[in-house]
Amino acid sequence: METHVERISNLQDIKKAELDRETGLFLYEDMTLGRRFEDKCAEMYYRGKMFGFVHLYNGQEAISTGVIGAMRKKHDWFCSTYRDHVHALSAGVPSFEVMSELFGKATGCSKGRGGSMHLFSREHHLLGGYAFIGEGIPVALGAAFSSKYKREVAGNNSSDAVTAAFFGDGTCNNGQFFECLNMAHYFCC
Amino acid sequence: MAHDRATSNPEIWRKASAFGMHGEEVDGMDVLAVRGAAQRAIERARAGEGPTLLECLTYRYRGHSLADPDELRSEKEKEFWGKRDPIKKLAQEIIDSKLATSEELKNIEKKIDAEISESVKNALEAPEPPSEELTKYIWAED
């Protein structure tokens, strides 16, 4: 069995997205925002400005930027995990609202009630960070089903929103992951 | 825990095939590779052609949370993934393709740092939720 290091070393080249100036600068800015924001979180956490657990995204920015950056803002839907700050930023939630939420302030995207693991934004179609693993996947499945239902049953042809659910490797041993894979394909195809 | 110590088959993308779903693995440290795979998945989904399980091979540079001293992963492993920093990789590609200069990229970093400092300052000064609103937002109000 290949290790994680061997797998990425032996990965076959797949067709990558095209790189032009505009795309390159957009991707660079979004990834840099994610990295610098998380570094600042660590600083503020150690200065005692945040409470509870804080999970940072350093190293994984290409995923938030690569996926959310290819989707339509305020149209498509996103479900995150407890490692949710950078997904919120990529989805367009202003850094002030995310940082406010981490400080438990009323100006936070969850009105200061959520904190680090429960970022939410109706405006930016972020259907939540979730403290437990796998919780976001069934919510994402419901959002995806509602797009399909609106289009095929309610007759709204403009309903074409796509939903992305983010989760980590540990979640893939969780029952909700398999149940949702089953339903996602069964409802759709 | 390392995924190969926790699962019967660490190739997650293959688990899609049990349900007849499309699965793909991609270099999660390469934003153009992830974007390419995401564009294909989104196009299929928007056309009603079904979901995709996308496995992005990646690595977390810090501990699980800020309470984790991150002493259990090997230095060799950290060094391997450290060389694959997705931001440095994209910066190099942009500069090599002459799409922008390193000066321009530095200016983006400065702009971001200024924005984040401003957000921190304003968030620190922002009000706490008033205690009389403790139960607000528990139920839908509109």
mmCIF file of C-alpha atoms in Angstrom:
data_model
loop_
_atom_site.group_PDB
_atom_site.id
_atom_site.type_symbol
_atom_site.label_atom_id
_atom_site.label_comp_id
_atom_site.label_asym_id
_atom_site.label_seq_id
_atom_site.Cartn_x
_atom_site.Cartn_y
_atom_site.Cartn_z
ATOM 1 C CA MET A 1 0.000 0.000 0.000
ATOM 2 C CA GLU A 2 1.417 3.388 -0.986
ATOM 3 C CA THR A 3 1.920 5.986 1.747
ATOM 4 C CA HIS A 4 0.519 9.508 1.443
ATOM 5 C CA VAL A 5 3.975 10.774 0.407
ATOM 6 C CA GLU A 6 4.338 8.052 -2.237
ATOM 7 C CA ARG A 7 0.872 8.710 -3.614
ATOM 8 C CA ILE A 8 1.487 12.390 -4.288
ATOM 9 C CA SER A 9 4.962 11.643 -5.648
ATOM 10 C CA ASN A 10 3.554 9.106 -8.135
ATOM 11 C CA LEU A 11 0.465 11.103 -9.108
ATOM 12 C CA GLN A 12 -0.183 11.213 -12.837
ATOM 13 C CA ASP A 13 -0.516 14.662 -14.375
ATOM 14 C CA ILE A 14 -4.131 15.503 -15.025
ATOM 15 C CA LYS A 15 -5.470 18.376 -17.071
ATOM 16 C CA LYS A 16 -4.838 21.520 -15.047
ATOM 17 C CA ALA A 17 -6.732 24.806 -15.234
ATOM 18 C CA GLU A 18 -5.309 27.414 -17.595
ATOM 19 C CA LEU A 19 -3.144 30.130 -16.125
ATOM 20 C CA ASP A 20 -3.435 33.696 -17.371
ATOM 21 C CA ARG A 21 -2.543 36.918 -15.567
ATOM 22 C CA GLU A 22 -6.012 37.611 -14.190
ATOM 23 C CA THR A 23 -6.555 34.036 -12.973
ATOM 24 C CA GLY A 24 -3.056 33.815 -11.493
ATOM 25 C CA LEU A 25 -3.393 37.016 -9.498
ATOM 26 C CA PHE A 26 -6.892 36.098 -8.303
ATOM 27 C CA LEU A 27 -5.724 32.665 -7.085
ATOM 28 C CA TYR A 28 -2.590 34.127 -5.500
ATOM 29 C CA GLU A 29 -4.553 36.787 -3.651
ATOM 30 C CA ASP A 30 -7.150 34.323 -2.349
ATOM 31 C CA MET A 31 -4.543 31.817 -1.123
ATOM 32 C CA THR A 32 -2.451 34.574 0.452
ATOM 33 C CA LEU A 33 -5.528 35.909 2.255
ATOM 34 C CA GLY A 34 -6.161 32.420 3.670
ATOM 35 C CA ARG A 35 -2.568 31.945 4.830
ATOM 36 C CA ARG A 36 -2.081 35.413 6.339
ATOM 37 C CA PHE A 37 -5.471 35.343 8.036
ATOM 38 C CA GLU A 38 -4.663 32.018 9.731
ATOM 39 C CA ASP A 39 -1.225 33.245 10.834
ATOM 40 C CA LYS A 40 -2.927 36.255 12.410
ATOM 41 C CA CYS A 41 -5.425 33.915 14.135
ATOM 42 C CA ALA A 42 -2.552 32.020 15.758
ATOM 43 C CA GLU A 43 -1.101 35.303 16.991
ATOM 44 C CA MET A 44 -4.415 36.509 18.439
ATOM 45 C CA TYR A 45 -5.127 33.087 20.010
ATOM 46 C CA TYR A 46 -1.806 33.065 21.834
ATOM 47 C CA ARG A 47 -2.488 36.636 22.968
ATOM 48 C CA GLY A 48 -5.650 35.326 24.624
ATOM 49 C CA LYS A 49 -8.148 37.074 22.351
ATOM 50 C CA MET A 50 -9.956 33.873 21.307
ATOM 51 C CA PHE A 51 -11.656 31.162 23.322
ATOM 52 C CA GLY A 52 -12.063 27.440 22.738
ATOM 53 C CA PHE A 53 -10.377 25.455 20.020
ATOM 54 C CA VAL A 54 -9.097 27.035 16.816
ATOM 55 C CA HIS A 55 -8.193 24.860 13.808
ATOM 56 C CA LEU A 56 -6.052 26.427 11.097
ATOM 57 C CA TYR A 57 -5.902 25.692 7.356
ATOM 58 C CA ASN A 58 -2.219 26.424 6.591
ATOM 59 C CA GLY A 59 -0.956 24.238 3.740
ATOM 60 C CA GLN A 60 -4.395 23.421 2.321
ATOM 61 C CA GLU A 61 -5.170 26.775 0.657
ATOM 62 C CA ALA A 62 -5.045 25.339 -2.872
ATOM 63 C CA ILE A 63 -8.206 23.352 -2.096
ATOM 64 C CA SER A 64 -10.364 26.202 -0.807
ATOM 65 C CA THR A 65 -9.157 28.524 -3.562
ATOM 66 C CA GLY A 66 -9.156 25.840 -6.275
ATOM 67 C CA VAL A 67 -12.716 24.664 -5.597
ATOM 68 C CA ILE A 68 -14.582 27.742 -4.317
ATOM 69 C CA GLY A 69 -12.695 29.973 -6.774
ATOM 70 C CA ALA A 70 -14.138 27.879 -9.629
ATOM 71 C CA MET A 71 -17.715 28.238 -8.332
ATOM 72 C CA ARG A 72 -20.266 31.067 -8.563
ATOM 73 C CA LYS A 73 -20.320 33.281 -5.462
ATOM 74 C CA LYS A 74 -23.672 33.894 -3.758
ATOM 75 C CA HIS A 75 -25.210 31.357 -6.170
ATOM 76 C CA ASP A 76 -23.541 28.007 -5.454
ATOM 77 C CA TRP A 77 -23.508 26.575 -1.911
ATOM 78 C CA PHE A 78 -20.725 25.573 0.462
ATOM 79 C CA CYS A 79 -20.549 23.333 3.533
ATOM 80 C CA SER A 80 -17.413 23.349 5.607
ATOM 81 C CA THR A 81 -15.974 21.618 8.677
ATOM 82 C CA TYR A 82 -14.485 22.819 11.977
ATOM 83 C CA ARG A 83 -11.511 24.049 9.867
ATOM 84 C CA ASP A 84 -13.701 26.651 8.216
ATOM 85 C CA HIS A 85 -12.126 30.133 8.321
ATOM 86 C CA VAL A 86 -10.530 29.939 4.879
ATOM 87 C CA HIS A 87 -13.591 28.398 3.204
ATOM 88 C CA ALA A 88 -15.592 31.369 4.528
ATOM 89 C CA LEU A 89 -13.020 33.847 3.181
ATOM 90 C CA SER A 90 -12.928 32.176 -0.251
ATOM 91 C CA ALA A 91 -16.749 32.229 -0.350
ATOM 92 C CA GLY A 92 -16.536 36.000 0.100
ATOM 93 C CA VAL A 93 -17.306 36.494 3.806
ATOM 94 C CA PRO A 94 -15.329 39.667 4.727
ATOM 95 C CA SER A 95 -12.282 39.062 6.949
ATOM 96 C CA PHE A 96 -13.729 41.551 9.484
ATOM 97 C CA GLU A 97 -16.838 39.383 9.932
ATOM 98 C CA VAL A 98 -14.788 36.192 10.315
ATOM 99 C CA MET A 99 -12.342 37.769 12.774
ATOM 100 C CA SER A 100 -15.242 39.317 14.726
ATOM 101 C CA GLU A 101 -16.818 35.886 15.009
ATOM 102 C CA LEU A 102 -13.574 34.429 16.345
ATOM 103 C CA PHE A 103 -13.578 37.132 19.026
ATOM 104 C CA GLY A 104 -17.234 36.386 19.850
ATOM 105 C CA LYS A 105 -18.353 39.879 18.808
ATOM 106 C CA ALA A 106 -21.834 40.910 17.680
ATOM 107 C CA THR A 107 -20.402 41.936 14.276
ATOM 108 C CA GLY A 108 -19.345 38.342 13.490
ATOM 109 C CA CYS A 109 -20.895 36.449 10.592
ATOM 110 C CA SER A 110 -22.763 34.279 13.146
ATOM 111 C CA LYS A 111 -23.511 37.328 15.353
ATOM 112 C CA GLY A 112 -20.845 36.211 17.850
ATOM 113 C CA ARG A 113 -22.860 33.108 18.793
ATOM 114 C CA GLY A 114 -20.906 30.594 16.727
ATOM 115 C CA GLY A 115 -17.179 31.107 17.124
ATOM 116 C CA SER A 116 -14.396 29.502 15.146
ATOM 117 C CA MET A 117 -16.151 26.241 14.265
ATOM 118 C CA HIS A 118 -19.599 27.638 13.463
ATOM 119 C CA LEU A 119 -19.102 30.282 10.801
ATOM 120 C CA PHE A 120 -22.275 30.842 8.787
ATOM 121 C CA SER A 121 -23.353 33.283 6.115
ATOM 122 C CA ARG A 122 -26.720 33.237 4.403
ATOM 123 C CA GLU A 123 -25.551 36.090 2.166
ATOM 124 C CA HIS A 124 -22.477 34.188 0.961
ATOM 125 C CA HIS A 125 -24.217 30.795 0.843
ATOM 126 C CA LEU A 126 -21.940 29.317 3.495
ATOM 127 C CA LEU A 127 -24.113 26.667 5.144
ATOM 128 C CA GLY A 128 -21.883 26.404 8.124
ATOM 129 C CA GLY A 129 -18.807 25.188 9.759
ATOM 130 C CA TYR A 130 -19.542 22.096 11.869
ATOM 131 C CA ALA A 131 -17.775 21.032 15.048
ATOM 132 C CA PHE A 132 -18.320 17.326 14.470
ATOM 133 C CA ILE A 133 -16.893 15.539 11.456
ATOM 134 C CA GLY A 134 -19.254 14.554 8.666
ATOM 135 C CA GLU A 135 -22.084 16.844 9.786
ATOM 136 C CA GLY A 136 -21.809 19.130 6.777
ATOM 137 C CA ILE A 137 -22.167 16.393 4.164
ATOM 138 C CA PRO A 138 -25.912 15.659 4.665
ATOM 139 C CA VAL A 139 -26.620 19.396 4.789
ATOM 140 C CA ALA A 140 -24.776 19.799 1.476
ATOM 141 C CA LEU A 141 -26.751 16.882 0.072
ATOM 142 C CA GLY A 142 -29.982 18.668 1.024
ATOM 143 C CA ALA A 143 -28.838 21.898 -0.639
ATOM 144 C CA ALA A 144 -27.942 20.003 -3.809
ATOM 145 C CA PHE A 145 -31.280 18.177 -3.743
ATOM 146 C CA SER A 146 -33.147 21.475 -3.390
ATOM 147 C CA SER A 147 -31.451 22.798 -6.571
ATOM 148 C CA LYS A 148 -32.587 19.703 -8.442
ATOM 149 C CA TYR A 149 -36.080 19.752 -6.936
ATOM 150 C CA LYS A 150 -36.626 23.420 -7.818
ATOM 151 C CA ARG A 151 -35.603 22.729 -11.383
ATOM 152 C CA GLU A 152 -37.331 19.438 -12.055
ATOM 153 C CA VAL A 153 -40.417 19.553 -9.840
ATOM 154 C CA ALA A 154 -41.062 23.268 -9.339
ATOM 155 C CA GLY A 155 -40.126 24.018 -12.963
ATOM 156 C CA ASN A 156 -37.521 26.697 -12.235
ATOM 157 C CA ASN A 157 -35.078 26.270 -15.125
ATOM 158 C CA SER A 158 -32.650 28.831 -13.716
ATOM 159 C CA SER A 159 -32.017 26.612 -10.663
ATOM 160 C CA ASP A 160 -28.557 25.285 -11.428
ATOM 161 C CA ALA A 161 -26.638 25.903 -8.183
ATOM 162 C CA VAL A 162 -23.864 23.419 -7.411
ATOM 163 C CA THR A 163 -22.979 22.478 -3.813
ATOM 164 C CA ALA A 164 -19.500 21.682 -2.489
ATOM 165 C CA ALA A 165 -19.014 19.759 0.774
ATOM 166 C CA PHE A 166 -15.528 19.845 2.269
ATOM 167 C CA PHE A 167 -14.321 17.152 4.648
ATOM 168 C CA GLY A 168 -11.105 15.474 5.713
ATOM 169 C CA ASP A 169 -9.749 11.946 5.391
ATOM 170 C CA GLY A 170 -10.878 10.955 8.910
ATOM 171 C CA THR A 171 -14.488 11.715 7.950
ATOM 172 C CA CYS A 172 -14.333 9.098 5.198
ATOM 173 C CA ASN A 173 -14.609 6.298 7.778
ATOM 174 C CA ASN A 174 -17.848 7.845 9.041
ATOM 175 C CA GLY A 175 -21.290 6.417 8.208
ATOM 176 C CA GLN A 176 -22.739 9.743 7.069
ATOM 177 C CA PHE A 177 -20.122 9.936 4.329
ATOM 178 C CA PHE A 178 -21.191 6.605 2.802
ATOM 179 C CA GLU A 179 -24.913 7.250 3.260
ATOM 180 C CA CYS A 180 -24.620 10.592 1.494
ATOM 181 C CA LEU A 181 -22.533 9.188 -1.358
ATOM 182 C CA ASN A 182 -25.273 6.624 -1.899
ATOM 183 C CA MET A 183 -28.087 9.183 -1.890
ATOM 184 C CA ALA A 184 -26.195 11.799 -3.906
ATOM 185 C CA HIS A 185 -25.765 9.401 -6.783
ATOM 186 C CA TYR A 186 -29.149 7.704 -6.385
ATOM 187 C CA PHE A 187 -31.168 10.958 -6.361
ATOM 188 C CA CYS A 188 -29.243 12.336 -9.267
ATOM 189 C CA CYS A 189 -28.617 9.636 -11.807
ATOM 190 C CA MET B 1 -3.887 9.796 12.793
ATOM 191 C CA ALA B 2 -2.292 8.840 9.483
ATOM 192 C CA HIS B 3 -5.105 7.741 7.184
ATOM 193 C CA ASP B 4 -3.395 4.466 6.234
ATOM 194 C CA ARG B 5 -3.543 3.473 9.923
ATOM 195 C CA ALA B 6 -7.274 4.121 10.082
ATOM 196 C CA THR B 7 -8.917 2.747 6.955
ATOM 197 C CA SER B 8 -9.070 -0.394 4.820
ATOM 198 C CA ASN B 9 -8.317 1.566 1.645
ATOM 199 C CA PRO B 10 -6.705 5.010 1.929
ATOM 200 C CA GLU B 11 -7.505 5.837 -1.702
ATOM 201 C CA ILE B 12 -10.686 7.713 -0.855
ATOM 202 C CA TRP B 13 -11.596 8.673 -4.432
ATOM 203 C CA ARG B 14 -12.046 4.978 -5.272
ATOM 204 C CA LYS B 15 -14.860 4.713 -2.709
ATOM 205 C CA ALA B 16 -17.097 6.656 -5.137
ATOM 206 C CA SER B 17 -17.146 3.721 -7.544
ATOM 207 C CA ALA B 18 -19.048 1.551 -5.028
ATOM 208 C CA PHE B 19 -22.019 3.877 -5.663
ATOM 209 C CA GLY B 20 -21.443 4.325 -9.406
ATOM 210 C CA MET B 21 -20.209 7.854 -8.707
ATOM 211 C CA HIS B 22 -17.334 9.579 -10.484
ATOM 212 C CA GLY B 23 -14.176 9.925 -8.360
ATOM 213 C CA GLU B 24 -10.890 11.658 -9.018
ATOM 214 C CA GLU B 25 -7.621 12.205 -7.138
ATOM 215 C CA VAL B 26 -5.634 15.394 -7.546
ATOM 216 C CA ASP B 27 -2.505 17.119 -6.224
ATOM 217 C CA GLY B 28 -4.004 19.215 -3.433
ATOM 218 C CA MET B 29 -0.809 21.296 -3.192
ATOM 219 C CA ASP B 30 -1.270 22.561 -6.775
ATOM 220 C CA VAL B 31 -4.053 25.113 -7.094
ATOM 221 C CA LEU B 32 -4.221 24.807 -10.898
ATOM 222 C CA ALA B 33 -4.644 21.035 -10.648
ATOM 223 C CA VAL B 34 -7.415 21.428 -8.048
ATOM 224 C CA ARG B 35 -9.083 24.184 -10.073
ATOM 225 C CA GLY B 36 -8.971 22.025 -13.230
ATOM 226 C CA ALA B 37 -10.552 19.057 -11.445
ATOM 227 C CA ALA B 38 -13.112 21.319 -9.744
ATOM 228 C CA GLN B 39 -14.076 22.910 -13.073
ATOM 229 C CA ARG B 40 -14.760 19.461 -14.559
ATOM 230 C CA ALA B 41 -16.786 18.391 -11.507
ATOM 231 C CA ILE B 42 -18.796 21.640 -11.420
ATOM 232 C CA GLU B 43 -19.551 21.457 -15.141
ATOM 233 C CA ARG B 44 -20.863 17.906 -14.773
ATOM 234 C CA ALA B 45 -22.931 18.810 -11.709
ATOM 235 C CA ARG B 46 -24.429 21.923 -13.304
ATOM 236 C CA ALA B 47 -25.382 19.924 -16.366
ATOM 237 C CA GLY B 48 -27.217 17.447 -14.104
ATOM 238 C CA GLU B 49 -24.713 14.686 -14.849
ATOM 239 C CA GLY B 50 -24.038 13.791 -11.237
ATOM 240 C CA PRO B 51 -21.819 14.381 -8.250
ATOM 241 C CA THR B 52 -18.040 13.896 -7.994
ATOM 242 C CA LEU B 53 -15.902 12.685 -5.104
ATOM 243 C CA LEU B 54 -12.687 14.676 -5.396
ATOM 244 C CA GLU B 55 -9.747 13.615 -3.244
ATOM 245 C CA CYS B 56 -7.169 16.385 -2.909
ATOM 246 C CA LEU B 57 -3.863 15.033 -1.568
ATOM 247 C CA THR B 58 -2.653 17.629 0.904
ATOM 248 C CA TYR B 59 -0.958 18.266 4.242
ATOM 249 C CA ARG B 60 -1.736 20.462 7.212
ATOM 250 C CA TYR B 61 1.281 22.593 8.193
ATOM 251 C CA ARG B 62 0.202 23.239 11.764
ATOM 252 C CA GLY B 63 -1.066 20.913 14.504
ATOM 253 C CA HIS B 64 -4.675 19.707 14.582
ATOM 254 C CA SER B 65 -5.660 22.781 16.570
ATOM 255 C CA LEU B 66 -3.713 25.563 18.247
ATOM 256 C CA ALA B 67 -3.836 23.457 21.445
ATOM 257 C CA ASP B 68 -1.869 20.676 19.680
ATOM 258 C CA PRO B 69 1.939 20.953 20.009
ATOM 259 C CA ASP B 70 2.268 18.808 16.831
ATOM 260 C CA GLU B 71 5.041 16.588 18.184
ATOM 261 C CA LEU B 72 3.881 13.289 16.690
ATOM 262 C CA ARG B 73 4.531 13.771 12.964
ATOM 263 C CA SER B 74 8.044 13.179 11.673
ATOM 264 C CA GLU B 75 10.287 16.103 10.731
ATOM 265 C CA LYS B 76 11.125 14.331 7.463
ATOM 266 C CA GLU B 77 7.445 14.218 6.527
ATOM 267 C CA LYS B 78 6.956 17.891 7.426
ATOM 268 C CA GLU B 79 9.968 18.834 5.334
ATOM 269 C CA PHE B 80 8.661 16.882 2.325
ATOM 270 C CA TRP B 81 5.328 18.684 2.358
ATOM 271 C CA GLY B 82 6.878 22.027 3.282
ATOM 272 C CA LYS B 83 8.649 22.005 -0.090
ATOM 273 C CA ARG B 84 5.260 21.687 -1.789
ATOM 274 C CA ASP B 85 3.816 24.923 -0.412
ATOM 275 C CA PRO B 86 0.926 25.722 -2.789
ATOM 276 C CA ILE B 87 1.376 29.494 -2.526
ATOM 277 C CA LYS B 88 5.105 29.404 -3.334
ATOM 278 C CA LYS B 89 4.405 27.009 -6.193
ATOM 279 C CA LEU B 90 1.839 29.326 -7.801
ATOM 280 C CA ALA B 91 4.093 32.369 -7.271
ATOM 281 C CA GLN B 92 6.908 30.580 -9.110
ATOM 282 C CA GLU B 93 4.617 29.603 -11.990
ATOM 283 C CA ILE B 94 3.308 33.173 -12.333
ATOM 284 C CA ILE B 95 6.841 34.595 -12.372
ATOM 285 C CA ASP B 96 8.232 31.905 -14.728
ATOM 286 C CA SER B 97 5.372 32.525 -17.183
ATOM 287 C CA LYS B 98 6.062 36.290 -16.939
ATOM 288 C CA LEU B 99 2.424 36.981 -16.044
ATOM 289 C CA ALA B 100 3.434 39.225 -13.124
ATOM 290 C CA THR B 101 6.584 40.282 -11.293
ATOM 291 C CA SER B 102 7.605 39.288 -7.770
ATOM 292 C CA GLU B 103 7.168 42.968 -6.907
ATOM 293 C CA GLU B 104 3.487 42.775 -7.882
ATOM 294 C CA LEU B 105 3.011 39.633 -5.777
ATOM 295 C CA LYS B 106 4.667 41.366 -2.806
ATOM 296 C CA ASN B 107 2.239 44.251 -3.228
ATOM 297 C CA ILE B 108 -0.674 41.813 -3.040
ATOM 298 C CA GLU B 109 0.747 40.439 0.239
ATOM 299 C CA LYS B 110 1.089 43.980 1.620
ATOM 300 C CA LYS B 111 -2.493 44.805 0.624
ATOM 301 C CA ILE B 112 -3.772 41.613 2.313
ATOM 302 C CA ASP B 113 -1.750 42.257 5.480
ATOM 303 C CA ALA B 114 -3.158 45.778 5.694
ATOM 304 C CA GLU B 115 -6.704 44.463 5.209
ATOM 305 C CA ILE B 116 -6.259 41.827 7.928
ATOM 306 C CA SER B 117 -4.716 44.317 10.387
ATOM 307 C CA GLU B 118 -7.669 46.638 9.797
ATOM 308 C CA SER B 119 -10.117 43.746 10.345
ATOM 309 C CA VAL B 120 -8.401 42.729 13.593
ATOM 310 C CA LYS B 121 -8.389 46.300 14.886
ATOM 311 C CA ASN B 122 -12.071 46.831 14.066
ATOM 312 C CA ALA B 123 -13.070 43.407 15.409
ATOM 313 C CA LEU B 124 -11.280 44.034 18.722
ATOM 314 C CA GLU B 125 -13.177 47.323 19.069
ATOM 315 C CA ALA B 126 -16.519 45.826 18.032
ATOM 316 C CA PRO B 127 -19.226 45.300 20.687
ATOM 317 C CA GLU B 128 -19.943 42.015 22.464
ATOM 318 C CA PRO B 129 -23.481 40.687 21.960
ATOM 319 C CA PRO B 130 -25.615 42.327 24.696
ATOM 320 C CA SER B 131 -26.505 39.902 27.503
ATOM 321 C CA GLU B 132 -30.224 40.725 27.207
ATOM 322 C CA GLU B 133 -30.043 39.209 23.713
ATOM 323 C CA LEU B 134 -28.765 35.872 25.001
ATOM 324 C CA THR B 135 -31.686 33.943 23.509
ATOM 325 C CA LYS B 136 -31.877 35.941 20.258
ATOM 326 C CA TYR B 137 -31.369 33.966 17.013
ATOM 327 C CA ILE B 138 -32.305 30.668 18.631
ATOM 328 C CA TRP B 139 -35.667 30.745 16.832
ATOM 329 C CA ALA B 140 -36.500 32.216 13.431
ATOM 330 C CA GLU B 141 -37.820 35.713 13.937
ATOM 331 C CA ASP B 142 -38.928 36.856 10.488
#
